[in-house]
CSV table of C-alpha atoms and ligand atoms in Angstrom, one decimal:
chain,number,residue,atom,x,y,z
P,1,MET,CA,116.0,98.4,99.5
P,2,SER,CA,113.6,95.6,99.9
P,3,THR,CA,111.6,93.9,97.4
P,4,THR,CA,108.0,92.6,97.7
P,5,ASN,CA,106.9,90.3,95.1
P,6,GLY,CA,109.4,91.8,92.7
P,7,HIS,CA,108.2,95.3,93.3
P,8,THR,CA,111.0,97.6,94.7
P,9,SER,CA,109.8,100.2,97.2
P,10,GLY,CA,112.6,102.5,98.4
P,11,GLN,CA,112.2,105.2,101.2
P,12,THR,CA,109.4,107.8,100.6
P,13,ILE,CA,108.1,110.9,102.1
P,14,TYR,CA,104.3,111.6,101.6
P,15,LEU,CA,103.8,115.1,101.8
P,16,GLY,CA,100.4,117.1,102.3
P,17,ALA,CA,97.5,116.8,104.4
P,18,PHE,CA,96.5,113.6,106.2
P,19,ALA,CA,93.8,112.7,108.3
P,20,HIS,CA,93.1,109.5,110.5
P,21,CYS,CA,91.0,108.5,113.5
P,22,THR,CA,92.7,108.9,116.8
P,23,ALA,CA,89.8,107.8,119.0
P,24,LEU,CA,86.3,106.5,118.2
P,25,GLN,CA,84.9,110.0,118.0
P,26,GLU,CA,87.9,111.6,117.0
P,27,VAL,CA,89.4,112.3,113.4
P,28,GLU,CA,93.0,113.9,113.6
P,29,ILE,CA,93.8,116.2,110.6
P,30,CYS,CA,97.2,117.5,109.9
P,31,GLU,CA,97.2,120.1,107.1
P,32,ALA,CA,100.9,120.2,106.1
P,33,GLY,CA,102.2,116.9,107.2
P,34,ALA,CA,105.2,114.5,106.1
P,35,ILE,CA,105.0,110.9,106.7
P,36,GLY,CA,108.4,108.9,106.0
P,37,VAL,CA,107.8,105.3,105.0
P,38,ASP,CA,110.9,103.2,105.0
P,39,SER,CA,112.0,100.6,102.5
P,40,ASP,CA,110.2,97.8,104.3
P,41,GLY,CA,106.7,99.9,104.1
P,42,LYS,CA,106.7,100.9,107.7
P,43,ILE,CA,106.2,104.3,109.0
P,44,ALA,CA,109.6,105.8,110.3
P,45,PHE,CA,108.5,109.4,111.2
P,46,ILE,CA,105.6,111.6,111.0
P,47,GLU,CA,105.9,115.4,110.9
P,48,ARG,CA,102.6,117.0,111.8
P,49,ASP,CA,103.3,120.7,110.7
P,50,ILE,CA,106.0,121.3,108.4
P,51,GLY,CA,104.9,124.6,107.5
P,52,ASP,CA,106.3,126.1,104.5
P,53,ILE,CA,109.7,124.0,104.6
P,54,PRO,CA,110.4,123.1,101.0
P,55,ALA,CA,110.6,119.4,100.5
P,56,TYR,CA,114.4,118.9,99.8
P,57,GLN,CA,115.1,120.9,103.1
P,58,LEU,CA,113.1,118.1,104.8
P,59,ARG,CA,115.1,115.5,103.3
P,60,GLU,CA,118.2,117.1,104.0
P,61,ARG,CA,117.4,117.4,107.8
P,62,LYS,CA,116.5,113.7,108.2
P,63,GLU,CA,119.7,111.9,108.6
P,64,GLY,CA,119.6,108.7,106.1
P,65,TRP,CA,116.7,110.2,104.1
P,66,GLU,CA,118.7,112.2,101.7
P,67,HIS,CA,117.8,110.0,98.8
P,68,ALA,CA,114.2,109.6,99.6
P,69,LYS,CA,111.7,110.1,96.9
P,70,PHE,CA,108.7,112.4,97.3
P,71,VAL,CA,104.8,111.7,97.0
P,72,GLN,CA,102.9,115.0,96.8
P,73,ILE,CA,99.2,115.2,97.6
P,74,GLN,CA,97.3,116.0,94.6
P,75,ASP,CA,94.5,118.6,94.3
P,76,GLN,CA,92.9,119.7,97.4
P,77,GLY,CA,93.3,116.0,98.8
P,78,PHE,CA,94.7,114.0,101.8
P,79,PHE,CA,96.1,110.6,103.0
P,80,PHE,CA,93.7,108.4,104.8
P,81,PRO,CA,94.5,105.1,105.9
P,82,GLY,CA,93.2,102.1,103.8
P,83,PHE,CA,90.0,100.6,104.5
P,84,ILE,CA,89.6,97.0,106.0
P,85,ASP,CA,86.4,95.0,104.8
P,86,THR,CA,85.9,92.5,107.3
P,87,HIS,CA,83.4,90.5,105.7
P,88,ILE,CA,83.1,89.9,101.6
P,89,HIS,CA,82.3,87.2,99.5
P,90,ALA,CA,84.8,87.2,96.7
P,91,SER,CA,82.9,84.5,94.7
P,92,GLN,CA,79.7,86.4,94.5
P,93,TYR,CA,81.0,89.5,93.3
P,94,PRO,CA,79.2,89.0,89.7
P,95,ASN,CA,76.1,89.0,91.6
P,96,SER,CA,76.3,92.5,93.2
P,97,GLY,CA,73.0,94.3,92.8
P,98,ILE,CA,71.0,91.1,92.1
P,99,PHE,CA,69.0,90.5,94.9
P,100,GLY,CA,65.5,91.4,93.9
P,101,LYS,CA,63.2,91.2,96.8
P,102,SER,CA,64.6,88.0,98.5
P,103,THR,CA,65.7,87.4,101.9
P,104,LEU,CA,68.5,85.3,103.2
P,105,LEU,CA,67.4,81.8,102.7
P,106,ASP,CA,65.6,82.2,99.5
P,107,TRP,CA,68.3,84.4,98.4
P,108,LEU,CA,71.0,81.7,99.0
P,109,ASN,CA,69.2,79.3,96.8
P,110,THR,CA,68.0,81.5,94.0
P,111,TYR,CA,71.4,83.5,93.2
P,112,THR,CA,74.0,82.4,95.6
P,113,PHE,CA,74.5,78.8,95.4
P,114,PRO,CA,74.2,78.4,91.6
P,115,LEU,CA,76.9,80.9,91.1
P,116,GLU,CA,79.3,79.7,93.9
P,117,SER,CA,78.9,76.0,92.4
P,118,SER,CA,80.3,77.0,89.1
P,119,PHE,CA,83.9,77.9,90.6
P,120,THR,CA,85.0,74.4,89.2
P,121,ASP,CA,85.5,76.5,86.0
P,122,LEU,CA,89.1,77.9,87.1
P,123,THR,CA,89.1,80.2,84.0
P,124,LYS,CA,85.8,81.8,85.5
P,125,ALA,CA,87.2,81.9,89.0
P,126,ARG,CA,90.2,83.9,87.7
P,127,ARG,CA,88.2,86.3,86.0
P,128,ILE,CA,85.9,87.1,88.6
P,129,TYR,CA,88.7,86.8,91.5
P,130,ALA,CA,91.1,89.1,89.4
P,131,ARG,CA,88.1,91.6,88.9
P,132,VAL,CA,86.9,91.8,92.7
P,133,VAL,CA,90.6,92.1,93.9
P,134,ASN,CA,91.4,95.1,91.3
P,135,ARG,CA,88.0,96.7,92.2
P,136,THR,CA,88.2,96.5,96.1
P,137,LEU,CA,91.7,97.9,95.9
P,138,SER,CA,90.5,100.7,93.6
P,139,HIS,CA,87.8,101.9,96.3
P,140,GLY,CA,90.7,101.9,99.0
P,141,THR,CA,90.3,98.5,100.5
P,142,THR,CA,93.8,97.2,101.5
P,143,THR,CA,92.8,94.4,103.8
P,144,ALA,CA,89.8,92.1,102.9
P,145,CYS,CA,88.3,89.0,104.6
P,146,TYR,CA,87.2,86.9,101.8
P,147,TYR,CA,84.9,83.9,101.8
P,148,ALA,CA,85.6,82.0,98.5
P,149,THR,CA,83.7,78.6,97.6
P,150,VAL,CA,84.1,75.1,98.5
P,151,HIS,CA,86.6,74.4,95.7
P,152,VAL,CA,90.2,74.1,96.7
P,153,GLU,CA,91.8,75.2,93.4
P,154,ALA,CA,89.6,78.3,93.0
P,155,THR,CA,90.3,79.3,96.6
P,156,ASN,CA,94.0,78.8,96.3
P,157,LEU,CA,94.0,80.8,93.3
P,158,LEU,CA,92.0,83.7,95.1
P,159,SER,CA,94.9,83.2,97.8
P,160,ASP,CA,97.4,83.8,94.7
P,161,ILE,CA,95.7,86.9,93.0
P,162,CYS,CA,95.6,88.7,96.4
P,163,LEU,CA,99.3,88.0,97.0
P,164,SER,CA,100.2,89.3,93.5
P,165,LYS,CA,98.3,92.3,93.5
P,166,GLY,CA,99.4,93.2,97.0
P,167,GLN,CA,96.1,93.1,99.0
P,168,ARG,CA,96.3,91.9,102.3
P,169,ALA,CA,93.8,89.4,102.8
P,170,PHE,CA,92.2,86.7,104.8
P,171,VAL,CA,91.1,84.0,102.6
P,172,GLY,CA,88.3,81.4,103.6
P,173,ARG,CA,87.5,77.8,101.7
P,174,VAL,CA,83.8,77.7,102.8
P,175,CYS,CA,82.5,74.4,104.7
P,176,MET,CA,79.0,73.4,104.4
P,177,ASP,CA,78.1,69.6,104.8
P,178,GLN,CA,74.3,69.8,105.5
P,179,LEU,CA,71.2,71.8,104.1
P,180,SER,CA,72.9,72.9,101.2
P,181,PRO,CA,71.9,71.5,97.5
P,182,ASP,CA,73.2,68.2,96.5
P,183,TYR,CA,75.0,70.0,93.7
P,184,TYR,CA,77.1,72.2,96.2
P,185,ARG,CA,78.1,70.9,99.5
P,186,ASP,CA,81.0,69.0,101.2
P,187,GLU,CA,80.4,65.3,101.1
P,188,SER,CA,81.3,64.6,104.9
P,189,THR,CA,83.0,66.4,107.9
P,190,GLU,CA,86.2,64.9,106.8
P,191,ALA,CA,86.3,65.9,103.3
P,192,ALA,CA,85.3,69.6,104.5
P,193,ILE,CA,88.5,69.4,107.1
P,194,GLU,CA,90.7,68.0,104.3
P,195,ALA,CA,89.7,70.6,102.0
P,196,THR,CA,90.5,73.4,104.3
P,197,GLU,CA,93.9,71.9,105.3
P,198,ALA,CA,94.7,71.8,101.6
P,199,CYS,CA,94.1,75.4,101.3
P,200,ILE,CA,95.8,76.2,104.6
P,201,ALA,CA,99.0,74.6,103.1
P,202,HIS,CA,98.7,76.3,99.9
P,203,VAL,CA,99.1,79.6,101.9
P,204,SER,CA,101.9,78.0,103.8
P,205,LYS,CA,103.7,77.7,100.8
P,206,ILE,CA,103.1,81.2,99.1
P,207,ASP,CA,103.2,83.2,102.2
P,208,PRO,CA,104.4,81.1,104.9
P,209,LYS,CA,104.5,84.1,107.6
P,210,HIS,CA,101.2,85.3,106.5
P,211,HIS,CA,102.8,88.7,105.7
P,212,PHE,CA,99.8,89.2,103.2
P,213,ILE,CA,97.9,86.4,103.2
P,214,THR,CA,96.2,84.4,106.0
P,215,PRO,CA,93.9,81.4,105.6
P,216,ILE,CA,90.7,81.7,107.5
P,217,ILE,CA,88.5,78.9,108.9
P,218,THR,CA,85.0,79.3,107.5
P,219,PRO,CA,82.0,77.3,108.4
P,220,ARG,CA,79.5,79.0,106.1
P,221,PHE,CA,77.0,79.2,108.9
P,222,ALA,CA,75.4,77.3,111.6
P,223,PRO,CA,72.6,75.8,109.5
P,224,SER,CA,74.9,74.6,106.7
P,225,CYS,CA,77.5,72.7,108.8
P,226,SER,CA,76.7,69.5,111.2
P,227,GLU,CA,77.5,69.8,114.9
P,228,GLY,CA,80.5,67.4,113.7
P,229,CYS,CA,81.7,69.5,111.2
P,230,LEU,CA,81.5,72.6,113.7
P,231,SER,CA,83.4,70.9,116.4
P,232,ALA,CA,86.1,69.5,113.8
P,233,LEU,CA,86.7,73.0,112.6
P,234,GLY,CA,86.9,74.3,115.9
P,235,LYS,CA,89.3,71.8,116.8
P,236,LEU,CA,91.4,72.9,113.7
P,237,ALA,CA,91.1,76.5,114.9
P,238,LYS,CA,92.8,75.5,118.1
P,239,GLU,CA,95.3,73.4,116.4
P,240,THR,CA,96.6,76.0,113.9
P,241,GLY,CA,95.7,79.4,116.1
P,242,LEU,CA,94.3,80.5,112.7
P,243,PRO,CA,91.2,82.8,112.6
P,244,ILE,CA,87.7,82.0,112.2
P,245,GLN,CA,84.8,83.7,110.1
P,246,THR,CA,81.2,82.8,109.9
P,247,HIS,CA,77.9,84.7,109.9
P,248,ILE,CA,75.6,84.9,113.0
P,249,SER,CA,72.2,86.0,113.8
P,250,GLU,CA,71.3,87.7,110.4
P,251,ASN,CA,67.6,87.0,110.0
P,252,LYS,CA,64.9,85.8,112.0
P,253,SER,CA,63.9,83.0,109.9
P,254,GLU,CA,67.6,81.8,110.0
P,255,ILE,CA,67.6,82.2,113.8
P,256,GLU,CA,64.5,79.9,114.2
P,257,LEU,CA,66.0,77.5,111.8
P,258,VAL,CA,69.3,77.2,114.2
P,259,ALA,CA,66.9,76.7,117.2
P,260,GLU,CA,65.2,74.0,115.4
P,261,MET,CA,68.6,72.5,114.2
P,262,PHE,CA,70.6,72.6,117.2
P,263,PRO,CA,67.9,72.2,120.1
P,264,SER,CA,70.6,71.3,122.9
P,265,SER,CA,72.2,74.8,122.2
P,266,LYS,CA,70.9,78.0,124.4
P,267,SER,CA,71.3,80.1,121.7
P,268,TYR,CA,72.9,80.7,118.1
P,269,THR,CA,76.0,82.1,119.7
P,270,ASP,CA,76.1,79.3,121.9
P,271,VAL,CA,76.1,76.6,119.0
P,272,TYR,CA,79.6,78.2,118.0
P,273,ASP,CA,80.9,78.4,121.6
P,274,LYS,CA,80.1,74.7,121.9
P,275,ALA,CA,82.0,73.9,118.8
P,276,GLY,CA,85.2,75.8,120.2
P,277,LEU,CA,84.3,78.5,117.5
P,278,LEU,CA,84.1,81.5,119.6
P,279,ASN,CA,87.4,83.1,120.5
P,280,SER,CA,89.5,86.3,120.2
P,281,LYS,CA,90.1,85.5,116.3
P,282,THR,CA,86.5,84.9,115.5
P,283,ILE,CA,84.8,87.3,113.2
P,284,LEU,CA,81.0,87.2,113.3
P,285,ALA,CA,79.2,88.8,110.4
P,286,HIS,CA,76.0,90.3,111.0
P,287,ALA,CA,75.2,90.1,114.5
P,288,VAL,CA,71.8,91.9,113.9
P,289,HIS,CA,69.3,90.5,116.5
P,290,LEU,CA,71.8,89.0,119.3
P,291,THR,CA,70.2,88.8,122.6
P,292,PRO,CA,71.9,90.5,125.7
P,293,GLU,CA,72.9,86.9,126.9
P,294,GLU,CA,74.5,86.3,123.4
P,295,ARG,CA,76.3,89.5,123.4
P,296,ALA,CA,77.6,88.9,126.8
P,297,LEU,CA,78.9,85.8,125.6
P,298,VAL,CA,80.4,87.2,122.7
P,299,ARG,CA,82.1,89.8,124.9
P,300,SER,CA,83.5,87.4,127.1
P,301,ARG,CA,85.2,85.4,124.2
P,302,ASP,CA,86.4,88.8,122.9
P,303,ALA,CA,84.8,87.7,119.6
P,304,LYS,CA,84.6,90.3,116.9
P,305,ILE,CA,81.6,91.8,115.0
P,306,SER,CA,81.5,92.8,111.1
P,307,HIS,CA,78.4,95.2,110.7
P,308,CYS,CA,77.2,94.8,107.2
P,309,PRO,CA,74.4,97.4,106.9
P,310,ALA,CA,74.0,97.6,103.3
P,311,SER,CA,73.4,93.8,103.1
P,312,ASN,CA,71.1,94.0,106.2
P,313,THR,CA,68.9,96.7,104.5
P,314,ALA,CA,69.1,94.9,100.8
P,315,LEU,CA,67.9,91.3,102.2
P,316,THR,CA,65.5,93.0,104.8
P,317,SER,CA,67.6,91.2,107.4
P,318,GLY,CA,67.1,94.0,110.4
P,319,ALA,CA,69.2,97.1,112.0
P,320,ALA,CA,72.0,96.0,113.9
P,321,PRO,CA,72.1,98.3,117.3
P,322,VAL,CA,75.9,99.1,116.9
P,323,ARG,CA,75.5,101.8,119.6
P,324,VAL,CA,74.6,99.0,121.9
P,325,LEU,CA,77.5,97.0,120.7
P,326,LEU,CA,79.9,99.6,121.1
P,327,ASP,CA,78.6,100.8,124.3
P,328,GLU,CA,79.0,97.1,125.6
P,329,GLY,CA,82.7,97.0,124.6
P,330,LEU,CA,82.5,95.0,121.6
P,331,THR,CA,84.8,95.2,118.6
P,332,VAL,CA,83.1,95.9,115.5
P,333,GLY,CA,84.1,96.8,111.9
P,334,LEU,CA,82.5,97.0,108.6
P,335,GLY,CA,81.6,94.6,105.9
P,336,THR,CA,80.2,95.0,102.6
P,337,ASP,CA,79.0,91.5,102.3
P,338,VAL,CA,79.3,91.5,98.7
P,339,SER,CA,76.7,90.2,97.2
P,340,GLY,CA,74.2,90.4,99.9
P,341,GLY,CA,75.5,94.1,99.8
P,342,TYR,CA,75.5,95.6,96.6
P,343,SER,CA,78.5,97.7,96.7
P,344,PRO,CA,82.3,96.8,97.0
P,345,SER,CA,83.1,100.0,98.4
P,346,ILE,CA,83.6,100.4,102.3
P,347,LEU,CA,83.3,104.1,101.9
P,348,GLU,CA,79.5,103.4,100.8
P,349,GLU,CA,79.3,100.9,103.8
P,350,ALA,CA,80.2,103.5,106.3
P,351,ARG,CA,77.5,105.8,104.9
P,352,GLN,CA,74.9,103.1,105.1
P,353,ALA,CA,76.2,102.5,108.8
P,354,ILE,CA,75.2,106.1,109.5
P,355,LEU,CA,71.9,105.8,107.6
P,356,VAL,CA,70.8,102.7,109.4
P,357,SER,CA,71.8,104.2,112.7
P,358,ARG,CA,69.4,106.9,111.9
P,359,HIS,CA,66.5,104.5,111.5
P,360,VAL,CA,67.5,102.7,114.8
P,361,ALA,CA,67.4,106.3,116.6
P,362,MET,CA,64.0,106.8,114.9
P,363,VAL,CA,62.8,104.0,117.2
P,364,ASP,CA,65.4,103.9,120.0
P,365,GLY,CA,66.4,107.7,120.5
P,366,ASP,CA,69.0,109.8,119.6
P,367,ALA,CA,71.8,107.9,121.1
P,368,ALA,CA,71.9,105.4,118.6
P,369,LYS,CA,73.0,107.8,115.7
P,370,LEU,CA,76.7,107.0,114.6
P,371,SER,CA,78.7,110.2,113.6
P,372,THR,CA,81.0,110.6,110.7
P,373,GLU,CA,84.0,110.1,112.8
P,374,GLU,CA,82.6,106.7,114.3
P,375,ALA,CA,81.9,105.3,110.9
P,376,LEU,CA,85.6,106.2,109.8
P,377,TRP,CA,86.6,104.6,112.9
P,378,LEU,CA,84.6,101.5,111.9
P,379,ALA,CA,85.9,101.5,108.5
P,380,THR,CA,89.7,101.8,109.6
P,381,ARG,CA,90.8,101.3,113.3
P,382,GLY,CA,87.7,99.2,114.1
P,383,GLY,CA,88.5,96.7,111.3
P,384,ALA,CA,91.9,96.5,112.1
P,385,LYS,CA,91.0,95.2,115.5
P,386,VAL,CA,88.5,92.8,114.0
P,387,VAL,CA,91.0,91.1,112.0
P,388,GLY,CA,93.8,91.6,114.8
P,389,LEU,CA,95.9,93.9,113.0
P,390,GLU,CA,95.4,97.0,115.0
P,391,ASN,CA,99.3,97.3,115.5
P,392,ARG,CA,99.8,97.3,111.9
P,393,VAL,CA,97.4,99.1,110.0
P,394,GLY,CA,94.3,101.3,110.3
P,395,GLY,CA,96.1,104.4,111.3
P,396,PHE,CA,99.1,106.5,110.9
P,397,GLU,CA,101.5,105.7,113.8
P,398,VAL,CA,105.4,105.2,113.7
P,399,GLY,CA,105.9,101.6,113.5
P,400,MET,CA,102.7,100.9,111.6
P,401,ASP,CA,102.6,99.7,107.8
P,402,TRP,CA,101.8,102.4,105.1
P,403,ASP,CA,98.5,100.9,104.1
P,404,ALA,CA,97.1,104.2,102.8
P,405,GLN,CA,95.1,106.1,100.3
P,406,MET,CA,95.5,109.3,98.6
P,407,ILE,CA,92.1,111.1,98.4
P,408,SER,CA,92.0,113.8,95.5
P,409,LEU,CA,89.1,116.5,95.6
P,410,ASP,CA,88.2,118.5,92.6
P,411,VAL,CA,88.5,122.4,92.9
P,412,VAL,CA,85.8,124.5,91.5
P,413,SER,CA,87.1,127.6,89.4
P,414,GLU,CA,85.9,130.9,89.0
P,415,ASP,CA,83.8,130.2,86.1
P,416,GLY,CA,82.3,127.1,87.6
P,417,GLU,CA,84.6,124.5,85.8
P,418,LEU,CA,87.0,122.3,87.7
P,419,GLU,CA,90.4,123.8,88.0
P,420,ASP,CA,91.9,120.6,86.7
P,421,ALA,CA,89.9,119.5,83.6
P,422,GLN,CA,91.4,115.8,84.2
P,423,ASN,CA,89.5,115.5,87.2
P,424,LYS,CA,85.9,114.0,87.0
P,425,GLY,CA,85.3,113.3,90.8
P,426,PRO,CA,81.8,113.5,92.1
P,427,VAL,CA,82.8,116.2,95.0
P,428,ASP,CA,83.2,119.6,94.4
P,429,VAL,CA,85.3,121.7,96.7
P,430,PHE,CA,84.9,125.4,96.7
P,431,MET,CA,87.7,126.4,99.1
P,432,TRP,CA,85.8,127.9,101.6
P,433,GLU,CA,85.2,124.5,103.3
P,434,SER,CA,87.0,123.9,106.9
P,435,TRP,CA,88.9,120.7,106.6
P,436,PRO,CA,86.5,118.6,108.8
P,437,ASP,CA,83.9,119.8,106.4
P,438,ARG,CA,85.8,118.6,103.3
P,439,ILE,CA,85.9,115.2,104.8
P,440,ASN,CA,82.5,115.3,105.3
P,441,LYS,CA,81.7,115.9,101.6
P,442,TRP,CA,84.1,113.3,100.5
P,443,PHE,CA,82.6,110.8,103.0
P,444,TYR,CA,79.0,111.5,101.8
P,445,GLY,CA,79.6,112.4,98.3
P,446,GLY,CA,82.8,110.5,97.3
P,447,ASP,CA,83.4,107.5,95.5
P,448,ASP,CA,86.5,105.5,93.9
P,449,ARG,CA,87.0,108.6,91.5
P,450,ASN,CA,88.5,110.5,94.4
P,451,THR,CA,90.7,107.7,95.3
P,452,ALA,CA,93.8,108.7,93.3
P,453,ALA,CA,96.4,106.1,94.6
P,454,VAL,CA,96.5,103.1,97.3
P,455,TRP,CA,99.6,101.5,98.8
P,456,VAL,CA,99.7,98.4,100.9
P,457,LYS,CA,102.9,98.1,103.0
P,458,GLY,CA,104.3,100.8,100.9
P,459,ARG,CA,103.6,99.3,97.4
P,460,LEU,CA,101.6,101.2,95.2
P,461,VAL,CA,98.7,98.7,94.5
P,462,HIS,CA,96.3,100.9,92.6
P,463,ALA,CA,96.4,104.4,90.8
P,464,THR,CA,94.2,106.4,88.7
P,465,PRO,CA,95.7,107.2,85.2
P,466,LYS,CA,96.3,111.0,86.2
P,467,TYR,CA,98.2,110.0,89.3
P,468,ARG,CA,100.4,107.6,87.2
P,469,GLY,CA,101.1,110.8,85.1
T,501,ZN,ZN1,77.8,87.1,104.3
């Protein structure tokens, strides 16, 4: 038995249907599976078809698993890998849905900076951060890349909360030493670096090997950082080997602003490259309007892209050409970009990725359309690659961690009621649907009411009252 933050997790065999992405265009579905997870939360074996074998017999057949407990799928559901949110502003969570008709630069001044600047109040910070972690876990997000604020104490609190609630997280203290309001900015480059180092030191204390929490170097975006600050952060990234997250090429006015502010750089991408901020551990959010030269530069540095379609539509930023990005060999995941994006759900983001791809297709042709399988890939395997955890999470493979969600779908009875009166999910299954159709019905109609339980590294981190029994 091992303990994770005081929560014991023994050997467990997960029984029932499971589905996961095995290629960009492919979802593997096993209707009668069994997945054994060891006491460290790692997948030890996968049986793809156990047929009608009773559970106890399966346990007896596996040497050393005689005392394993079972978790049986509920209703007509399936296990699915946890979602990975590659771009979310934890501090902006209370503003979800509040953006009016603003676009990026006025949205920042009207809604975002006033809220973020208030995180000197740690009681308020705790309330917001605890809620956003609970909420994203309830939507099946097992890994999140968070932007916090400029405040060291509040950022450290976010790391503490993620660790105690069991969510895998990249936590970034936001750096911004220019073109920001006087009431909310770093006083100098030195102050930005010192504060970032303090947050890195805190994570070294609470999770030295970064099993769950990794600090991430976070220049807000080029316009709010001086060249000196960007270069100092690039140097810090090189010294520490830590990942980097920032925004790029989200909105046309922003791109013009970057060209004015950084006249010696060839492009927005070049600003980051010159500062040493473009490498294989860099997560670039949005990338809506990158030129072919910029995309080639991103690819040559093996930097990753977080596609945030809900936010890009809400703030009228543009429609990112995801098919082009994928065809050119770029690594893409999904980001909710709360609160530019209105929803903390990666399932909602995956739907928005599909719809945005349809709008791109109306101009560029049908090849731009993403399929359900592709959107699920972006939400899991793609996201895992973006955050550098593709060997640990995003799918079900022996040796990977059990970061998973139990999806439950409600069955309609003969009289048109639900077979289980406790269920109140939005998806109705009539039982004539094929398994791929059931997954499509969940994809387009499902929400957190269908997410019955969520595990990170084998630890149960969220469960609906019905699952808990
Ligand atoms: Zn953002």
